[in-house]
Short mmCIF file of C-alpha atoms (C1' of nucleotides) in Angstrom, two decimals:
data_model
loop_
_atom_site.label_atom_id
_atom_site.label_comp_id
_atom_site.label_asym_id
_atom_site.label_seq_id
_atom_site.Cartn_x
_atom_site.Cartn_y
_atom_site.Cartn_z
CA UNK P 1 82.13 102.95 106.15
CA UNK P 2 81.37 100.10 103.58
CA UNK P 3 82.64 100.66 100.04
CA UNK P 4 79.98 101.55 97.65
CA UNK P 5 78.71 98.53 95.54
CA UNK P 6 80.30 98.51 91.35
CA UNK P 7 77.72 99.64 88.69
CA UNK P 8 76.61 96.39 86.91
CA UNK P 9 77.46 97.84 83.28
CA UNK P 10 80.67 97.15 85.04
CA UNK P 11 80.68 93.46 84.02
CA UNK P 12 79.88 93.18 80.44
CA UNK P 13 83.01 93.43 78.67
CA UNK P 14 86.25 90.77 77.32
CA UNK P 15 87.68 88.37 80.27
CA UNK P 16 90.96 90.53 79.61
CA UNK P 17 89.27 94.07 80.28
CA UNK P 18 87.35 92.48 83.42
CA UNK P 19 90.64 90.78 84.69
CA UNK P 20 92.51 94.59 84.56
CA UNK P 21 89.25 96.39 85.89
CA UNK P 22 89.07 94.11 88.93
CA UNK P 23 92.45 95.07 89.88
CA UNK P 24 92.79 97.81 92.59
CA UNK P 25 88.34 96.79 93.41
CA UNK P 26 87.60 95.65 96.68
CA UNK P 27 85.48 92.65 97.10
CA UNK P 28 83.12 92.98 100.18
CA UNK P 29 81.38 89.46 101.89
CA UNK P 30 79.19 89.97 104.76
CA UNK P 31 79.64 86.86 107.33
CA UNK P 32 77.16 86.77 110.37
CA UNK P 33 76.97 90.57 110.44
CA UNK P 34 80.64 91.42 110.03
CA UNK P 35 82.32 92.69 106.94
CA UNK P 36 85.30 90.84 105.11
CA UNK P 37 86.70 93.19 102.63
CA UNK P 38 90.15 92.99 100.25
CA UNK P 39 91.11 95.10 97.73
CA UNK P 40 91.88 92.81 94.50
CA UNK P 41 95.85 92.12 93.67
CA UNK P 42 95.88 89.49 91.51
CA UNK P 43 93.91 87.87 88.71
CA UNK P 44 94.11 85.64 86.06
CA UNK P 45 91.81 85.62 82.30
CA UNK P 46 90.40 82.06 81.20
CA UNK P 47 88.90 82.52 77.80
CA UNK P 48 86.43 80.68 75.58
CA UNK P 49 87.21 76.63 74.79
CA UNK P 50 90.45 77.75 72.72
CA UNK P 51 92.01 78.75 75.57
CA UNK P 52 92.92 74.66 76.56
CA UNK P 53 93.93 75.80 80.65
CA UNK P 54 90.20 76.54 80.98
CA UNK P 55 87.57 74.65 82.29
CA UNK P 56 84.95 75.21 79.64
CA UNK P 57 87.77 74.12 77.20
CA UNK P 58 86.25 70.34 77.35
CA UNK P 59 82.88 71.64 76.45
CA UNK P 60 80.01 72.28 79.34
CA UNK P 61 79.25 69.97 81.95
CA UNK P 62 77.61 69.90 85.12
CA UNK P 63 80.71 71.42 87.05
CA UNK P 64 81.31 74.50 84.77
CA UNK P 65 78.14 75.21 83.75
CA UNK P 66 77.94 78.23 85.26
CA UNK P 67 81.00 79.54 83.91
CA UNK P 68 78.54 79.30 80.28
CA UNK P 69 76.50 82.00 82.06
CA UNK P 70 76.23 85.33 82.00
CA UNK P 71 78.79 87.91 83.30
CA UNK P 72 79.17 88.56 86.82
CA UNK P 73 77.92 85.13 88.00
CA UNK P 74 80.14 83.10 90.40
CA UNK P 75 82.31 80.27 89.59
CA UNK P 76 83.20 78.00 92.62
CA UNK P 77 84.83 75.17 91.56
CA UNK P 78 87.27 72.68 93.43
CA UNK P 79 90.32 71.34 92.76
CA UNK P 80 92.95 68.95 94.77
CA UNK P 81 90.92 67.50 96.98
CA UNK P 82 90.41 70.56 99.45
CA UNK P 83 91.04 73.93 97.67
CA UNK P 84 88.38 76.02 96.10
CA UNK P 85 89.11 78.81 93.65
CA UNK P 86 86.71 81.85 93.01
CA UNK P 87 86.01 82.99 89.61
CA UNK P 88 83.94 85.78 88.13
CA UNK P 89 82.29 84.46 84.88
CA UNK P 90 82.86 86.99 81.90
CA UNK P 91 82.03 88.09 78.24
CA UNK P 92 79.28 86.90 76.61
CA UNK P 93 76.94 84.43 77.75
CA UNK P 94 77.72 81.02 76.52
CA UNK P 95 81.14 81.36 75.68
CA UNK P 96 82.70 80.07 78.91
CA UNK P 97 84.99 82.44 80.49
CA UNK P 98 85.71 83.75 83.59
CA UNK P 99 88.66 85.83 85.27
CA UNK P 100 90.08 83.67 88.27
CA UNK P 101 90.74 85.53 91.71
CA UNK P 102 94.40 84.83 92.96
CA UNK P 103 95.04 87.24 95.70
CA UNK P 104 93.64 90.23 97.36
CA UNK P 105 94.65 92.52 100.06
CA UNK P 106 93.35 92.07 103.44
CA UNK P 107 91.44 95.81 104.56
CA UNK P 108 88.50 94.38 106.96
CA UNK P 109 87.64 91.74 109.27
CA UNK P 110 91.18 90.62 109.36
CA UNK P 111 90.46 88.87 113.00
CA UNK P 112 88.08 86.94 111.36
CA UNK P 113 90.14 85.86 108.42
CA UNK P 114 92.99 84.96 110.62
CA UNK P 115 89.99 82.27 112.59
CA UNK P 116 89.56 81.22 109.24
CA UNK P 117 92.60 80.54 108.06
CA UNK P 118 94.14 78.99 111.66
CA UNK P 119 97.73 80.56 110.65
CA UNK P 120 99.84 83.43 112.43
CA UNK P 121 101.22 84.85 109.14
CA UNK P 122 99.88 88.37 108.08
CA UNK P 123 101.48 88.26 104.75
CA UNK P 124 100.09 84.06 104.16
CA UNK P 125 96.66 85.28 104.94
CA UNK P 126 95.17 86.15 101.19
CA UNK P 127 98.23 85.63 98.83
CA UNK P 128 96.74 82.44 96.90
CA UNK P 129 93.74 81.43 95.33
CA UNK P 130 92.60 79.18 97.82
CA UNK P 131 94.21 81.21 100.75
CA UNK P 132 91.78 84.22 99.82
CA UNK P 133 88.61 81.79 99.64
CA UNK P 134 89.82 80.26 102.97
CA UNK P 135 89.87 83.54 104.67
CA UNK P 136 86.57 84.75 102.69
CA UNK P 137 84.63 81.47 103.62
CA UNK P 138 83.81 80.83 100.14
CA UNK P 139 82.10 77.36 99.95
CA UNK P 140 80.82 75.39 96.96
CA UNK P 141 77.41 76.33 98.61
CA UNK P 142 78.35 80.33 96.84
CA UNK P 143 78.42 78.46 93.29
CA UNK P 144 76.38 80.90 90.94
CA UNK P 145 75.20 83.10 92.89
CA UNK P 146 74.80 86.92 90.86
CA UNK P 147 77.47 89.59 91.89
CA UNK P 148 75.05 92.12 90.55
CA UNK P 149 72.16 91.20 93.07
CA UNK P 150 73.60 89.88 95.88
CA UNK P 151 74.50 91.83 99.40
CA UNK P 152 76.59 89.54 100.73
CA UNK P 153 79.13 89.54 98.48
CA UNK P 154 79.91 92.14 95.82
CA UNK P 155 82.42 94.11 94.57
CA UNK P 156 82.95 97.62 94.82
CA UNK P 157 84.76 100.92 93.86
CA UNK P 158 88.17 101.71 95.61
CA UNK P 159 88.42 105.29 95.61
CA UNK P 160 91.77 107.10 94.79
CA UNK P 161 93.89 103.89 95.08
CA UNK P 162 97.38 104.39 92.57
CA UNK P 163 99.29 101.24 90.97
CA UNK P 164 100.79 99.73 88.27
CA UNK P 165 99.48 96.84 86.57
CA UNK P 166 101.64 94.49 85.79
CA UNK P 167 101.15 91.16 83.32
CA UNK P 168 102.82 88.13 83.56
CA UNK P 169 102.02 84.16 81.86
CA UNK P 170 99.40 82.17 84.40
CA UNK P 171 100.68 80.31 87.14
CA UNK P 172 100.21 76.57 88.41
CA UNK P 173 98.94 75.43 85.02
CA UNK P 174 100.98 73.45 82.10
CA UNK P 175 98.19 74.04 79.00
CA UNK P 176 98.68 77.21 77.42
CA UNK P 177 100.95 78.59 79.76
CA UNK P 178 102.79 80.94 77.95
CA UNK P 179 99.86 82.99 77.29
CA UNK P 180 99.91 86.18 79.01
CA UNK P 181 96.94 86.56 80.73
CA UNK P 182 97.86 87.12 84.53
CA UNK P 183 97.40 90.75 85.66
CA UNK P 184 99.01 91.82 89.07
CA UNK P 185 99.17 95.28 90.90
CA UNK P 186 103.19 96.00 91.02
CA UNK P 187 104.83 95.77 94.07
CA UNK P 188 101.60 94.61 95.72
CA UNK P 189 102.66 92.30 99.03
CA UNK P 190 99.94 90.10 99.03
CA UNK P 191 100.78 89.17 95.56
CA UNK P 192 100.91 85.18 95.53
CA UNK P 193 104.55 84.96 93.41
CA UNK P 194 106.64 88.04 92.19
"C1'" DT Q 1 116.38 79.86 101.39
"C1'" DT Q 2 114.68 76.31 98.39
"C1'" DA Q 3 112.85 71.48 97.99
"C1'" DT Q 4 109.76 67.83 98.99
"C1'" DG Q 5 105.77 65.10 100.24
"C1'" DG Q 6 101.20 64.72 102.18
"C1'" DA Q 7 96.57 66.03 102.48
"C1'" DT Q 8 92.25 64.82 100.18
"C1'" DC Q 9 87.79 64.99 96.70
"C1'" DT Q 10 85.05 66.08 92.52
"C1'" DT Q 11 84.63 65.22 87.74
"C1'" DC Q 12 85.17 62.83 83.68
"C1'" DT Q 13 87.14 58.55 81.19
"C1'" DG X 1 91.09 55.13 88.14
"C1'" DA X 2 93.55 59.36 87.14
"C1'" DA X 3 94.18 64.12 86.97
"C1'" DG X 4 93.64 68.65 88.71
"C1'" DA X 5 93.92 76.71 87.76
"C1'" DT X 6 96.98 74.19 95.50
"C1'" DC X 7 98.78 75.02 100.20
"C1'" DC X 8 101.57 74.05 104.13
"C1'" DA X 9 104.62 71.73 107.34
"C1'" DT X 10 108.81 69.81 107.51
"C1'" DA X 11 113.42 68.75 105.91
"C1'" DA X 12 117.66 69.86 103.70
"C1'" DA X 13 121.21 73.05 102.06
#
DNA sequence: TTATGGATCTTCT
DNA sequence: GAAGATCCATAAA
């Protein structure tokens, strides 16, 4: 049975609220008829231009732009030359933040991520940023489209599911990296570090 | 088990 | 032309 989709009034609130209510959500993608769905381990906040590790920090331009949109958009971008990174833009419109998806937890279509992928490793299948959009098949192509409209990918209520969240600085980033803005389920295994 | 190097491309300077 | 919110295979310890 497919997960029922979030309530939009879900979305507008801070980056930090959004980063801790994602955690324990499943996100649901619908590829040629199947159903890809992970519940949400891992995620990082990336505030307004004062916070210097995020991309809107050097003002908008055509790659971020939709990070400057409203809440619940989208954010593909792409970084070292083949690794994309999925973001959910947050707070207000304009301001330029977004809560970056590092890791979920495979529950659906696992046969499919594993094609994806082209490893053997349950546990290497989601843990990472780029692992999870790998597995998802999250292309460029997915840049802005609207969480709160779409049916092919959403996210969606988890029901009953018990953890801990636990907050840590960001990872893979030298700006403003003692900031604590990384929130992680506890003793999650698809966790990308511990 | 940890360390290292290669892959590979968009964006802005 | 350089930097970047990374991952993975392979090598060393």
């Amino acid at each position: 049975m497919l997960p029922k989709k979030i309530n939009n009034s879900f979305f507008p609130c801070t980056t930090k609220e959004l980063a801790k209510k994602l955690l324990g959500k499943v996100i649901v993608r619908e590829l040629n008829g199947e159903f890809l769905i992970g519940r949400i381990v891992e995620a990082e906040a990336y505030l307004d231009k004062n916070d210097f590790a995020s991309h809107s920090a050097v003002g908008l331009t055509k790659r971020n732009e939709v990070m400057f949109g409203e809440a619940g958009l989208i954010y593909i971008y792409f970084t070292y030359g083949m690794h994309y990174c999925f973001n959910i833009v947050s707070g207000e419109k304009g301001k330029g933040s977004a809560v970056l998806i590092r890791a979920v937890e495979p529950l659906e279509g696992i046969e499919v991520m594993f094609e994806n992928r082209k490893i053997k490793n349950f546990g290497d299948l989601t843990n990472g940023p780029s692992k999870f959009c790998q597995a998802f098949k999250i292309e460029k192509s997915m840049n802005g489209i609207d969480l709160k409209k779409s049916e092919k990918i959403f996210i969606a209520d988890s029901n009953d599911y018990k953890f801990e969240i636990g907050v840590s600085r960001r990872i893979g980033i030298v700006k403003s990296s003692e900031k604590m803005l990384r929130f992680f389920i506890k003793g999650n295994k698809f966790l990308s570090r511990r």
